[in-house]
CSV table of C-alpha atoms and ligand atoms in Angstrom, one decimal:
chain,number,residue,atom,x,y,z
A,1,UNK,CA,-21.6,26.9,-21.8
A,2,UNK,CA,-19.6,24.8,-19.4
A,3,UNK,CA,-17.5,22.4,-20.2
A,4,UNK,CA,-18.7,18.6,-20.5
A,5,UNK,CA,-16.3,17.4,-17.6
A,6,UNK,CA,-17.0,20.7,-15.5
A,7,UNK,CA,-18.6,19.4,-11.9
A,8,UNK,CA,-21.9,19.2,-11.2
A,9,UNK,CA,-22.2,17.2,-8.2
A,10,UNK,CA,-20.4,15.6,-5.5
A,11,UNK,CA,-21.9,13.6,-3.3
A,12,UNK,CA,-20.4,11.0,-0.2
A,13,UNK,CA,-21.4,8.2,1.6
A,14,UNK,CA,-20.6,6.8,5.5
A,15,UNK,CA,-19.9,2.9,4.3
A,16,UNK,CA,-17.9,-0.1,5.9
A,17,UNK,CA,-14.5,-1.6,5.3
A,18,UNK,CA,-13.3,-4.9,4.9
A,19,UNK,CA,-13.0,-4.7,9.2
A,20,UNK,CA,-16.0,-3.1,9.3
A,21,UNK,CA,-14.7,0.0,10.5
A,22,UNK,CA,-16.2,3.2,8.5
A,23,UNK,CA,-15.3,4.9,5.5
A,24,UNK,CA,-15.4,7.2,2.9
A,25,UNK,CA,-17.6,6.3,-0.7
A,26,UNK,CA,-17.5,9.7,-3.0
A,27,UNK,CA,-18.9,10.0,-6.2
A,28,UNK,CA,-18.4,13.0,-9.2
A,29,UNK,CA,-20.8,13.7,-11.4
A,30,UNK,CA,-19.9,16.1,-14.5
A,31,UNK,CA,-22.2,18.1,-17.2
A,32,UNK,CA,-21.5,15.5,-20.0
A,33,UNK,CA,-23.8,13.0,-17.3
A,34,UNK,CA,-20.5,11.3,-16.7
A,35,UNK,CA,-19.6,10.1,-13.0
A,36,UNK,CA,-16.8,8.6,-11.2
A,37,UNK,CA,-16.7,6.7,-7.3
A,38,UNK,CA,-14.2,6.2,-5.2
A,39,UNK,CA,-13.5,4.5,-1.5
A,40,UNK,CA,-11.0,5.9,0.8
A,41,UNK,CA,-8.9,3.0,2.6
A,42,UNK,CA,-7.5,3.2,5.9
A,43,UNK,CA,-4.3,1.4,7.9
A,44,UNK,CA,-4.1,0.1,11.2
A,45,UNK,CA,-0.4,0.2,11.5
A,46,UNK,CA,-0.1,3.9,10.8
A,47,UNK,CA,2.7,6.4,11.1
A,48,UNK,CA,2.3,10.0,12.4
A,49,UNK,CA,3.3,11.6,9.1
A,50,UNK,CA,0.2,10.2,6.8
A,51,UNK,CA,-2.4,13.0,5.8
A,52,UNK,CA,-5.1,13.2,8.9
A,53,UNK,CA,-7.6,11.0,8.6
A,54,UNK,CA,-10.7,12.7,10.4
A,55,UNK,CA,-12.9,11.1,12.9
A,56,UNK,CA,-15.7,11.7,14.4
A,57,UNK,CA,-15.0,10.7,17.9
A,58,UNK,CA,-18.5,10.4,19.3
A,59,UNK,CA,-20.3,7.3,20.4
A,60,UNK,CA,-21.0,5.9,17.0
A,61,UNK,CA,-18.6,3.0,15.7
A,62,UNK,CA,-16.5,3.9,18.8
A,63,UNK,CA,-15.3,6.9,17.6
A,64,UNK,CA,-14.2,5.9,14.1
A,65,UNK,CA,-17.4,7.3,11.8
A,66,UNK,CA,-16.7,9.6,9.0
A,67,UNK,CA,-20.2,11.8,9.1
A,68,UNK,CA,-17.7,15.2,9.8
A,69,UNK,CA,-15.5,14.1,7.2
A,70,UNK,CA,-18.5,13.7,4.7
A,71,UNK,CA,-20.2,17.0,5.8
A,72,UNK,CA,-16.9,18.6,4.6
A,73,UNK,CA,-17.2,17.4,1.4
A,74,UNK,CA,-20.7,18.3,1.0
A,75,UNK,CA,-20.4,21.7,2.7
A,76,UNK,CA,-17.1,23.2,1.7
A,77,UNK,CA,-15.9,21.0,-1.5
A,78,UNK,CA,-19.1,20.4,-3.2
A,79,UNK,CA,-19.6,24.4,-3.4
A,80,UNK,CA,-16.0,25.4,-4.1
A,81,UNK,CA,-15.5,22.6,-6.7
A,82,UNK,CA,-18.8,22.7,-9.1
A,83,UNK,CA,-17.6,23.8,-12.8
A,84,UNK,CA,-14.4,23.1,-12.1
A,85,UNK,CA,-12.8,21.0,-14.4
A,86,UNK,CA,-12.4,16.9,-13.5
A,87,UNK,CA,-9.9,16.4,-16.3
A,88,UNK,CA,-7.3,19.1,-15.0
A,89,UNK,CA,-6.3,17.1,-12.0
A,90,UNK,CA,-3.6,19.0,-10.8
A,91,UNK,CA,-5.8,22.0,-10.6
A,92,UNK,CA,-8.4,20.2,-9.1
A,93,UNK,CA,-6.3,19.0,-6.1
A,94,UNK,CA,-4.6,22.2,-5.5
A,95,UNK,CA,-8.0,23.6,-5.0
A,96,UNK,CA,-8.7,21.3,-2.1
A,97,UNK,CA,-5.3,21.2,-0.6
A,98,UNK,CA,-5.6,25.3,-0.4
A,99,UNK,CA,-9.6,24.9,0.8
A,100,UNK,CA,-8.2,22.8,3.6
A,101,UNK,CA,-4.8,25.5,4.3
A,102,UNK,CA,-3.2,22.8,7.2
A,103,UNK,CA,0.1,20.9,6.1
A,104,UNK,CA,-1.7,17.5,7.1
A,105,UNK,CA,-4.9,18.2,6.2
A,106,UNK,CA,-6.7,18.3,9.5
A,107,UNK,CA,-9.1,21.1,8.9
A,108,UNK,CA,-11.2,19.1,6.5
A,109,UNK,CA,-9.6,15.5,6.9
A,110,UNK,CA,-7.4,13.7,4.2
A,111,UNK,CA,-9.8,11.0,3.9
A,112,UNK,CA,-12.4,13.8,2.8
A,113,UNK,CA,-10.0,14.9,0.5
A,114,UNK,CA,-8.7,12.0,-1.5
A,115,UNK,CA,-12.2,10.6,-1.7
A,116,UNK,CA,-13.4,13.3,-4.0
A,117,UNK,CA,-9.7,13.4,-5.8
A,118,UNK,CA,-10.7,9.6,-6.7
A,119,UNK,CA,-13.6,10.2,-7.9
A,120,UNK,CA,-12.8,13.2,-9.8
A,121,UNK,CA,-10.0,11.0,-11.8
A,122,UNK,CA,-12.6,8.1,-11.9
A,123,UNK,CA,-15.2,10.8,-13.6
A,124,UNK,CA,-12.4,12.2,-16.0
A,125,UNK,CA,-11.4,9.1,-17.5
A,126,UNK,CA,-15.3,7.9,-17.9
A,127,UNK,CA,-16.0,11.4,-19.5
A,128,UNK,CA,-12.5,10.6,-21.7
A,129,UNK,CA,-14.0,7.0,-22.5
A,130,UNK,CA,-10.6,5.7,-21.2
A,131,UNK,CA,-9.4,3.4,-18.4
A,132,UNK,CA,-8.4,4.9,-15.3
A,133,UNK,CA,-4.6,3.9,-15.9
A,134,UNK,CA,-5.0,4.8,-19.2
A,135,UNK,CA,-6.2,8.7,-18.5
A,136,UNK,CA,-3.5,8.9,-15.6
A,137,UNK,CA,-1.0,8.2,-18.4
A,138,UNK,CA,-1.2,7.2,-21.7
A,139,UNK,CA,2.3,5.6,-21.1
A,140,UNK,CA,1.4,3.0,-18.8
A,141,UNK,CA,2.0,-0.6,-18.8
A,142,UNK,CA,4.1,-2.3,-16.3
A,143,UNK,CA,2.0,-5.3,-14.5
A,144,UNK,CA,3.8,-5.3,-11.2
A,145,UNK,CA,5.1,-8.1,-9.5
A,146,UNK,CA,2.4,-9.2,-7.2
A,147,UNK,CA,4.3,-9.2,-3.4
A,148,UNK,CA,1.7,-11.4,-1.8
A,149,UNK,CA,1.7,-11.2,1.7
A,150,UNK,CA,1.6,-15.1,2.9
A,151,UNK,CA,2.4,-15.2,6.6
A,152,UNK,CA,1.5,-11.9,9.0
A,153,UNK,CA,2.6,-11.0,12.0
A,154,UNK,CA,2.9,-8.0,13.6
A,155,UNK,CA,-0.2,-5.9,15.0
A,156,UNK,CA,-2.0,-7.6,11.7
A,157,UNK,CA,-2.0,-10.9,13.4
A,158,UNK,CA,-3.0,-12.6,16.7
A,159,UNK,CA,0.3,-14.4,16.7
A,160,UNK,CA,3.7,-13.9,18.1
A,161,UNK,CA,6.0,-12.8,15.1
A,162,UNK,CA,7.2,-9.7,14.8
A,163,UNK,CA,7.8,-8.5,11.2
A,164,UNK,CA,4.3,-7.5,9.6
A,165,UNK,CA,4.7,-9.6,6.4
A,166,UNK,CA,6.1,-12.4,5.1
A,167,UNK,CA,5.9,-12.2,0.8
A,168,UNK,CA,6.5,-13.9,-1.7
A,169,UNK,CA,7.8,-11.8,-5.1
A,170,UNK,CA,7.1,-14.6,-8.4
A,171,UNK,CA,9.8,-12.2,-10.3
A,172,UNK,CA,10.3,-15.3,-12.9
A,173,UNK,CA,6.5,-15.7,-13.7
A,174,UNK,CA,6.2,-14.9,-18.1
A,175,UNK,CA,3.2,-12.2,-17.1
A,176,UNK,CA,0.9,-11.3,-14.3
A,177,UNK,CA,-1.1,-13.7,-15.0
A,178,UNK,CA,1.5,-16.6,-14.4
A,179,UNK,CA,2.9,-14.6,-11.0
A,180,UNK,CA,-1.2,-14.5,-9.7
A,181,UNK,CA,-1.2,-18.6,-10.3
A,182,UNK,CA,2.2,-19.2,-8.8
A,183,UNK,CA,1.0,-16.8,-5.9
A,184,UNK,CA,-2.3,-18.7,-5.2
A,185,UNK,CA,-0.5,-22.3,-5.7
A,186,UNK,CA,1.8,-22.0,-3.4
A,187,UNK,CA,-0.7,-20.0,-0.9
A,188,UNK,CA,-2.6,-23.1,-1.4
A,189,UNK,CA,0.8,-25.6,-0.2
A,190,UNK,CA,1.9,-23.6,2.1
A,191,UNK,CA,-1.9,-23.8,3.9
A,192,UNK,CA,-1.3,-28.0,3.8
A,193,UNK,CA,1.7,-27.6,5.1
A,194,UNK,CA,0.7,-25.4,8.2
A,195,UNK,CA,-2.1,-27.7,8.9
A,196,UNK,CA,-0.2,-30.7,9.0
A,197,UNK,CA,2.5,-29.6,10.7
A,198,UNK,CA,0.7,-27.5,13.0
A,199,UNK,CA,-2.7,-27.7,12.9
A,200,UNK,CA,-5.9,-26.0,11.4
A,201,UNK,CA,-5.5,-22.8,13.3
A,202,UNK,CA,-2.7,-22.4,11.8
A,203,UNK,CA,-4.5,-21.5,8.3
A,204,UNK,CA,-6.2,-18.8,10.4
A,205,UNK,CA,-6.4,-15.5,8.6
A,206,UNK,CA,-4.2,-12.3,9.2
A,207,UNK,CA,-5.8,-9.0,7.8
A,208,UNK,CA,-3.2,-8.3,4.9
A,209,UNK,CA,-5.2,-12.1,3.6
A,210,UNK,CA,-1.7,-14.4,4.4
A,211,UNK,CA,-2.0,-16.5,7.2
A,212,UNK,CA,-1.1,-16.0,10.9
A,213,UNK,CA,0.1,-19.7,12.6
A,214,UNK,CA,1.1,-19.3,15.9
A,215,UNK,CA,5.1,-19.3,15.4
A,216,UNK,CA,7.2,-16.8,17.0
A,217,UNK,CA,10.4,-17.1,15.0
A,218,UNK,CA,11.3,-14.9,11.8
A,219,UNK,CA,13.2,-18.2,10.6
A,220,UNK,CA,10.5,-20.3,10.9
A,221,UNK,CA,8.4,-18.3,8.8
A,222,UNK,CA,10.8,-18.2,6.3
A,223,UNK,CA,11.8,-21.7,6.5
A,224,UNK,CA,7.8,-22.6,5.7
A,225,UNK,CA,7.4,-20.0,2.9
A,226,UNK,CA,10.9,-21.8,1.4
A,227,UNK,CA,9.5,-24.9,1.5
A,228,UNK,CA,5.8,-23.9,0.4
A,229,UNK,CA,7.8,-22.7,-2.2
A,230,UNK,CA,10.1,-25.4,-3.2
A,231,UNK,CA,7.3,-27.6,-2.7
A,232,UNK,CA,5.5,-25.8,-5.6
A,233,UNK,CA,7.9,-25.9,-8.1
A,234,UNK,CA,8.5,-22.1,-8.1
A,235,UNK,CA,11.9,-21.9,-6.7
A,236,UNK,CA,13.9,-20.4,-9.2
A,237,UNK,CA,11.4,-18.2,-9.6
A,238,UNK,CA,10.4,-16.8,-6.8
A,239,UNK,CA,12.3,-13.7,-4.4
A,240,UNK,CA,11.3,-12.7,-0.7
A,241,UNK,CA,9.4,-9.4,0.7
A,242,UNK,CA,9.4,-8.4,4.3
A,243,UNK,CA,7.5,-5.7,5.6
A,244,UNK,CA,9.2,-5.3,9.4
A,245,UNK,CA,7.0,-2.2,10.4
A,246,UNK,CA,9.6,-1.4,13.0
A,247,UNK,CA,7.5,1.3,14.3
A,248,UNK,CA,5.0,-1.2,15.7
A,249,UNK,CA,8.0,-2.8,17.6
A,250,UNK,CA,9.9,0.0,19.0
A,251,UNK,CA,9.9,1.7,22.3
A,252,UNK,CA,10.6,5.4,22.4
A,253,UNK,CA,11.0,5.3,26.2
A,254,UNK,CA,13.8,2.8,26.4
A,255,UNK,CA,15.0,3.4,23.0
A,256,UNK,CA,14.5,-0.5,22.2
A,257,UNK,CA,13.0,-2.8,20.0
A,258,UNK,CA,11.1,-5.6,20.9
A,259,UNK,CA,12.3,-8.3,17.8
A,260,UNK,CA,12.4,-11.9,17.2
A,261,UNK,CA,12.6,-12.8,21.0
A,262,UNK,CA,14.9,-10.3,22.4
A,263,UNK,CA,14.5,-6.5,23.4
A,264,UNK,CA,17.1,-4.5,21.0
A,265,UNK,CA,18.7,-1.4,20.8
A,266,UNK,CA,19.0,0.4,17.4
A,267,UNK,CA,22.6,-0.9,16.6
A,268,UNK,CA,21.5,-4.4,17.4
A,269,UNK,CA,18.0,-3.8,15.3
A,270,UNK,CA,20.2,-3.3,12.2
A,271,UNK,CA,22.5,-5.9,12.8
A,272,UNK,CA,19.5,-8.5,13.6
A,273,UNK,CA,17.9,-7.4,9.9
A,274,UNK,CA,21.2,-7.8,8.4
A,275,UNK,CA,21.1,-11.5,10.0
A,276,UNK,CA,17.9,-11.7,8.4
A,277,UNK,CA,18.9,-11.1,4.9
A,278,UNK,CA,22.6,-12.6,4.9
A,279,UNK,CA,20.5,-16.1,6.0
A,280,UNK,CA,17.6,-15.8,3.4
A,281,UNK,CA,19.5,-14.4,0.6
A,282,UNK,CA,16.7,-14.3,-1.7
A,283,UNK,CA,15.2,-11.8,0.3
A,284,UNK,CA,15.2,-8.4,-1.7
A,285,UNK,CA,13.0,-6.1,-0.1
A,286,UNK,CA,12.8,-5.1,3.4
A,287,UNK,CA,10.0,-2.3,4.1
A,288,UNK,CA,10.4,-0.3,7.5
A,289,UNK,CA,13.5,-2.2,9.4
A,290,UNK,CA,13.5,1.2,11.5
A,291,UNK,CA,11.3,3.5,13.2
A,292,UNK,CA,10.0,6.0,11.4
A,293,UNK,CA,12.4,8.8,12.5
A,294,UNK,CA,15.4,6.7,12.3
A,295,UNK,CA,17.2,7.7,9.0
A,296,UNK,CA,20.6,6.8,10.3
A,297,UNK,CA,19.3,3.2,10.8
A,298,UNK,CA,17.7,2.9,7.6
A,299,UNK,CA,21.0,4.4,5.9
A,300,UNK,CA,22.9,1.7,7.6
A,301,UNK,CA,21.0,-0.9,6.4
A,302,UNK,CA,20.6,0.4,2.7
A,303,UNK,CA,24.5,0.7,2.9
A,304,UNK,CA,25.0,-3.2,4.4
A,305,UNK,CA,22.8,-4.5,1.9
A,306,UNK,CA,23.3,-3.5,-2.0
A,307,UNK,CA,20.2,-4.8,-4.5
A,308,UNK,CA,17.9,-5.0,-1.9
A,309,UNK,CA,15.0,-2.6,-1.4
A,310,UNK,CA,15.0,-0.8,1.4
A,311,UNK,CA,11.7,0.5,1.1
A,312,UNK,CA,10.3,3.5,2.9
A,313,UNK,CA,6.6,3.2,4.4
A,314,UNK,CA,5.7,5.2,8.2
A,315,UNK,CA,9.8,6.7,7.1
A,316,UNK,CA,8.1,8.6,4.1
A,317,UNK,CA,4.4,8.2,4.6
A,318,UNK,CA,4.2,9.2,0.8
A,319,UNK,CA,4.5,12.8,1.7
A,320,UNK,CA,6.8,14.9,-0.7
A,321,UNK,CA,9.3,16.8,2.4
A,322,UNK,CA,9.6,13.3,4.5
A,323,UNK,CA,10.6,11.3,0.8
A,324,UNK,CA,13.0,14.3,0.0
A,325,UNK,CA,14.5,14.1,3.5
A,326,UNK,CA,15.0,10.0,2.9
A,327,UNK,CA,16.5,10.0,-0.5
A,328,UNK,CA,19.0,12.8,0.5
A,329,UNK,CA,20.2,10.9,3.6
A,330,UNK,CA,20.3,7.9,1.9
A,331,UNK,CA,18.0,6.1,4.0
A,332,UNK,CA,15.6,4.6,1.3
A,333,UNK,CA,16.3,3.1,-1.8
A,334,UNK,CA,12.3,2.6,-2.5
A,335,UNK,CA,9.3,4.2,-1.9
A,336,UNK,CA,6.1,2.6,-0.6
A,337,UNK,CA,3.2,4.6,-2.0
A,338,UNK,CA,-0.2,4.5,-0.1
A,339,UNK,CA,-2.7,7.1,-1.9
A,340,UNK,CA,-4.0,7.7,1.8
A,341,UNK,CA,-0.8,9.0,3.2
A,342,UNK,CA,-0.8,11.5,0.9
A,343,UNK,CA,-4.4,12.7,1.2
A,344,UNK,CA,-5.1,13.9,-3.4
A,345,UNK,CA,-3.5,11.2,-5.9
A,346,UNK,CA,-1.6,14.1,-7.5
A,347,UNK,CA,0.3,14.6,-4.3
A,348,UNK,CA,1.0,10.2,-4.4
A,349,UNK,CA,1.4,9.9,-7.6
A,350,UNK,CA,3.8,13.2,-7.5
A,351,UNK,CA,5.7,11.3,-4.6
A,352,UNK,CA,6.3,8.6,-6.7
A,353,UNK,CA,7.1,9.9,-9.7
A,354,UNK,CA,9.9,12.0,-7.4
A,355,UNK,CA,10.9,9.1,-6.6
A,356,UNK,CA,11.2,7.3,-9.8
A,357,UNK,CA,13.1,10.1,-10.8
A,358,UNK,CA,15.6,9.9,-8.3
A,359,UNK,CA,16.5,6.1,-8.6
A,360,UNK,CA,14.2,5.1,-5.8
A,361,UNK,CA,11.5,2.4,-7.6
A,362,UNK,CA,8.1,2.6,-6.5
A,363,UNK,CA,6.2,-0.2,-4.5
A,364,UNK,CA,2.5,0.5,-4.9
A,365,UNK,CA,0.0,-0.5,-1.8
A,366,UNK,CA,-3.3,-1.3,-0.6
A,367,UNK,CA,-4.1,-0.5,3.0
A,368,UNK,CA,-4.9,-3.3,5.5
A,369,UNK,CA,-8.3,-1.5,5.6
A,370,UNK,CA,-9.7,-1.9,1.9
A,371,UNK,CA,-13.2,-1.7,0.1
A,372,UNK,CA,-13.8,-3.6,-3.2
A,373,UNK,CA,-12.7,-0.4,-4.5
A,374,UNK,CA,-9.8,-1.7,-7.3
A,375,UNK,CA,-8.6,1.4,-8.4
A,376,UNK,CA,-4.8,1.2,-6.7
A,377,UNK,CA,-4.6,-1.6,-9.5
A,378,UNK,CA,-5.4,1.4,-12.1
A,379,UNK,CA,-2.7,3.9,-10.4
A,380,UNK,CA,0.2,1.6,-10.2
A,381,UNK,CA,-0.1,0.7,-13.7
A,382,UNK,CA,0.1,4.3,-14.8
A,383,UNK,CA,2.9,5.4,-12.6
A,384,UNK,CA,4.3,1.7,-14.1
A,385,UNK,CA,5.2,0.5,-10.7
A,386,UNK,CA,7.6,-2.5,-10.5
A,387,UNK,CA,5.8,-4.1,-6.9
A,388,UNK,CA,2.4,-3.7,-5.8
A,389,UNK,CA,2.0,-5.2,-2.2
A,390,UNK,CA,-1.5,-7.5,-2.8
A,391,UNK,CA,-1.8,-9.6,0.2
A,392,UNK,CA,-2.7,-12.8,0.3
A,393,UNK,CA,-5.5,-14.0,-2.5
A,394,UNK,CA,-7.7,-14.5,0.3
A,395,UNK,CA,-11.3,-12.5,0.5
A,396,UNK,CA,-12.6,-9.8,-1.9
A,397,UNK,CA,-10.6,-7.0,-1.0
A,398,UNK,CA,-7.6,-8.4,-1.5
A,399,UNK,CA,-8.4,-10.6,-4.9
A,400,UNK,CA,-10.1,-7.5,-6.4
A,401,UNK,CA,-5.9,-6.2,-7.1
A,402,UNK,CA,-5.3,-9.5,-8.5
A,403,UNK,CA,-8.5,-9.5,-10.6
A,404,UNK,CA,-8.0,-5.8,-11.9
A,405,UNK,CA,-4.4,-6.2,-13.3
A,406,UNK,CA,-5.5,-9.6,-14.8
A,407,UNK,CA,-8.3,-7.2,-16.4
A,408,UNK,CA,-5.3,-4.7,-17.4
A,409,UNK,CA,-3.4,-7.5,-18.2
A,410,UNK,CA,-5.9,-8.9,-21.2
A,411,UNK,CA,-7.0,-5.1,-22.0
A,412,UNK,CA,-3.6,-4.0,-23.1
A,413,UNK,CA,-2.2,-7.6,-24.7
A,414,UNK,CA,0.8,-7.4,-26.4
A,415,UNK,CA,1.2,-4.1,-24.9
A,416,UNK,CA,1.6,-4.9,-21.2
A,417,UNK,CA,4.8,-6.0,-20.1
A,418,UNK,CA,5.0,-7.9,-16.9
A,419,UNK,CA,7.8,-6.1,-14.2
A,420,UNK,CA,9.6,-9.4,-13.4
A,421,UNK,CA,12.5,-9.5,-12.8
A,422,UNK,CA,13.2,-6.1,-13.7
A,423,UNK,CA,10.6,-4.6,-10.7
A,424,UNK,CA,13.3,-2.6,-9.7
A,425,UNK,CA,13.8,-0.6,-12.4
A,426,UNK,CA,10.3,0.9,-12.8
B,501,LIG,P1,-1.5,-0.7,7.3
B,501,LIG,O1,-0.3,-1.7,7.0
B,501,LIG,O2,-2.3,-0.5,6.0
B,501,LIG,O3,-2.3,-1.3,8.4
B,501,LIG,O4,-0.8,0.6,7.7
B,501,LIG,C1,0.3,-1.8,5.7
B,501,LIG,C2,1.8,-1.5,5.9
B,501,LIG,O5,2.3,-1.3,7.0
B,501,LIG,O6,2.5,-1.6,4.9
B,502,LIG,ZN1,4.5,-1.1,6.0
């Protein structure tokens, strides 16, 4: 007899993300007649140490469809993976990180892989009769603080500022709850604001949901976040996220940054983020202020700026060696986990938990591609995650993160304990 959560299917589907660019939908079927699904997401500003996401490179979707990707997973994981067991997750992944036998999974493709690894988990904790969170570990129940993307810049907007992402952290909201209201109520000033002072392109949309007016200094983003914030009521309890995304603004041929109006070598990168911070001192996380190989850099600024988060994203690229390598130079005090990077959940949700281990808090995060898929909402709770990067409340596939930890939220009651001001110790 097999057992109930052995697999008896796996099936995938070409679908469309929220640019409609092609993705991954998997679903697991066991014996017990349970299933799970799963959507893969996918980033624009990528670094070159994420699992390979494989393309198909033809004429269709100009290059971008997933048709080999899905062919892997119905000819070589479908066959090596029926009656094995969803539940033992560890196992499970293994399987398909050996099936694939490249360090960045480029035989079959990482978005092959970690569709299926989804599902799977989705399938086990349907089988179980548990919430996804709640299979991943019965332990869980931070409610991050929401870091809500509200301005964009960067290659994620059609505007002139540099850093990727202006947030705003509600770290004094009573629950998740409160911290999604105070999110959407000041998203909601801060677009009167722009179009008054600026006009009604300036409440265009960036693809992280925050909006992207046409200004081209870092200050006078912050200077209209402050005030969308003051204007609110919420400044006592609100802190400041930057993403930088360095990478996107660096030169490898001159050995330069292009930032904030001026062309920049690495010494005057640092010292320009340290202006930054020292000016808006409620700023307490910056994500990427260096390239992705520069650890001296990022050491630099970790050292210059105690109780802020330095947080690692194309640096790490939630793979296990690159996160090691940060943490013993010093050059991250934080780890931004994308599921994606890694290419299975164990291998993201091992990252992180490395991390957690080794003083580093985790901020969980979407992808600027993203389905109405919810489940990072489910992961983040269970590795209790202090941050979860949820973009602006604007469009389905970024209120779905919202919606699903308000869900969480209700579910575990008295339970569930919101992060706050405390997102830095989970
Ligand atoms: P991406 O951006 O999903 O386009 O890579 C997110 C980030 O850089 O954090
Ligand atoms: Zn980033």
């Amino acid at each position: 007899m097999p057992s109930p959560t052995a697999i008896t299917d796996v099936r995938a589907l070409e679908i469309i993300d929220n640019r409609g660019q092609p993705t991954i939908r998997a679903w697991v079927h066991t014996a017990d007649g349970s299933s799970g699904r799963a959507d893969v997401p996918c980033g624009s500003s990528t670094g070159s140490y994420e699992a390979f996401d494989l393309r198909d490179g033809d004429g269709r979707y100009n290059g971008r469809g997933v048709r080999k990707a899905i062919t892997n997973i119905h000819e070589v994981l479908r066959p090596a993976l029926i009656g094995v067991d969803v539940v033992d997750r560890h196992n499970l992944d293994r399987l398909m990180v050996d099936l694939d036998g490249t360090p960045d999974k480029s035989r079959l493709g990482g978005n092959a892989l970690l569709a299926v690894s989804m599902a799977a988990a989705q399938a086990a904790a349907s089988a179980l009769h548990l919430p996804l969170y709640g299979h991943l570990n019965p332990h869980g129940s931070v409610l991050p603080v929401p870091q809500a993307c509200l301005i964009n810049g960067g290659i994620h907007a059609g505007n002139d500022l540099d850093p990727q992402e202006f947030c705003v952290m509600p770290v004094g909201a009573s629950s998740f709850a409160e911290a999604a209201r105070a999110v959407c109520e000041i998203f909601q000033v801060l677009k009167g604001i722009l179009v008054s002072r600026i006009g009604k392109h300036a409440a265009n949309f960036g693809e992280d949901g925050g909006f992207a007016p046409p200004l081209m200094a870092c200050r006078e983003a912050m200077d209209l976040l402050y005030e969308a914030v003051e204007e609110s009521g919420y400044a006592n309890d609100v802190v400041y996220g930057l993403d930088i995304a360095a990478n996107g603004l660096y030169d490898p041929y001159s050995d330069a940054y292009r930032f904030d109006g001026r062309v920049r070598s690495p010494q005057q990168m640092v010292e320009a983020i340290l202006g930054l911070v020292r000016e808006y001192p409620s700023i307490v996380s910056v994500e990427d202020p260096l390239q992705q190989d520069d650890f001296a850099g990022c050491k630099a600024v970790v050292d210059a700026l105690p109780g802020v988060l330095v947080v690692g994203d194309d640096l790490t690229a939630t793979n296990m060696h690159r996160l090691q390598m940060a943490i013993d130079n010093g050059a991250i005090n934080s780890l931004l986990c994308k599921v994606n990077q890694a290419g299975t959940l164990t291998e993201a949700m091992d990252a992180a938990r490395y991390a957690q281990q080794h003083d580093c808090p985790v901020v969980m995060s979407p992808r600027s591609g993203e389905t109405e898929d919810d489940i990072l909402s489910d992961i983040s709770v269970a590795l209790n995650a202090g941050v979860f990067k949820i973009g602006g409340p604007h469009g389905s596939d970024r209120g779905k993160s919202f919606n699903r930890f308000l869900e969480i939220e209700a579910e575990l009651g008295s339970s569930s304990r919101y992060a706050g001001r405390n997102y830095a110790q989970s």
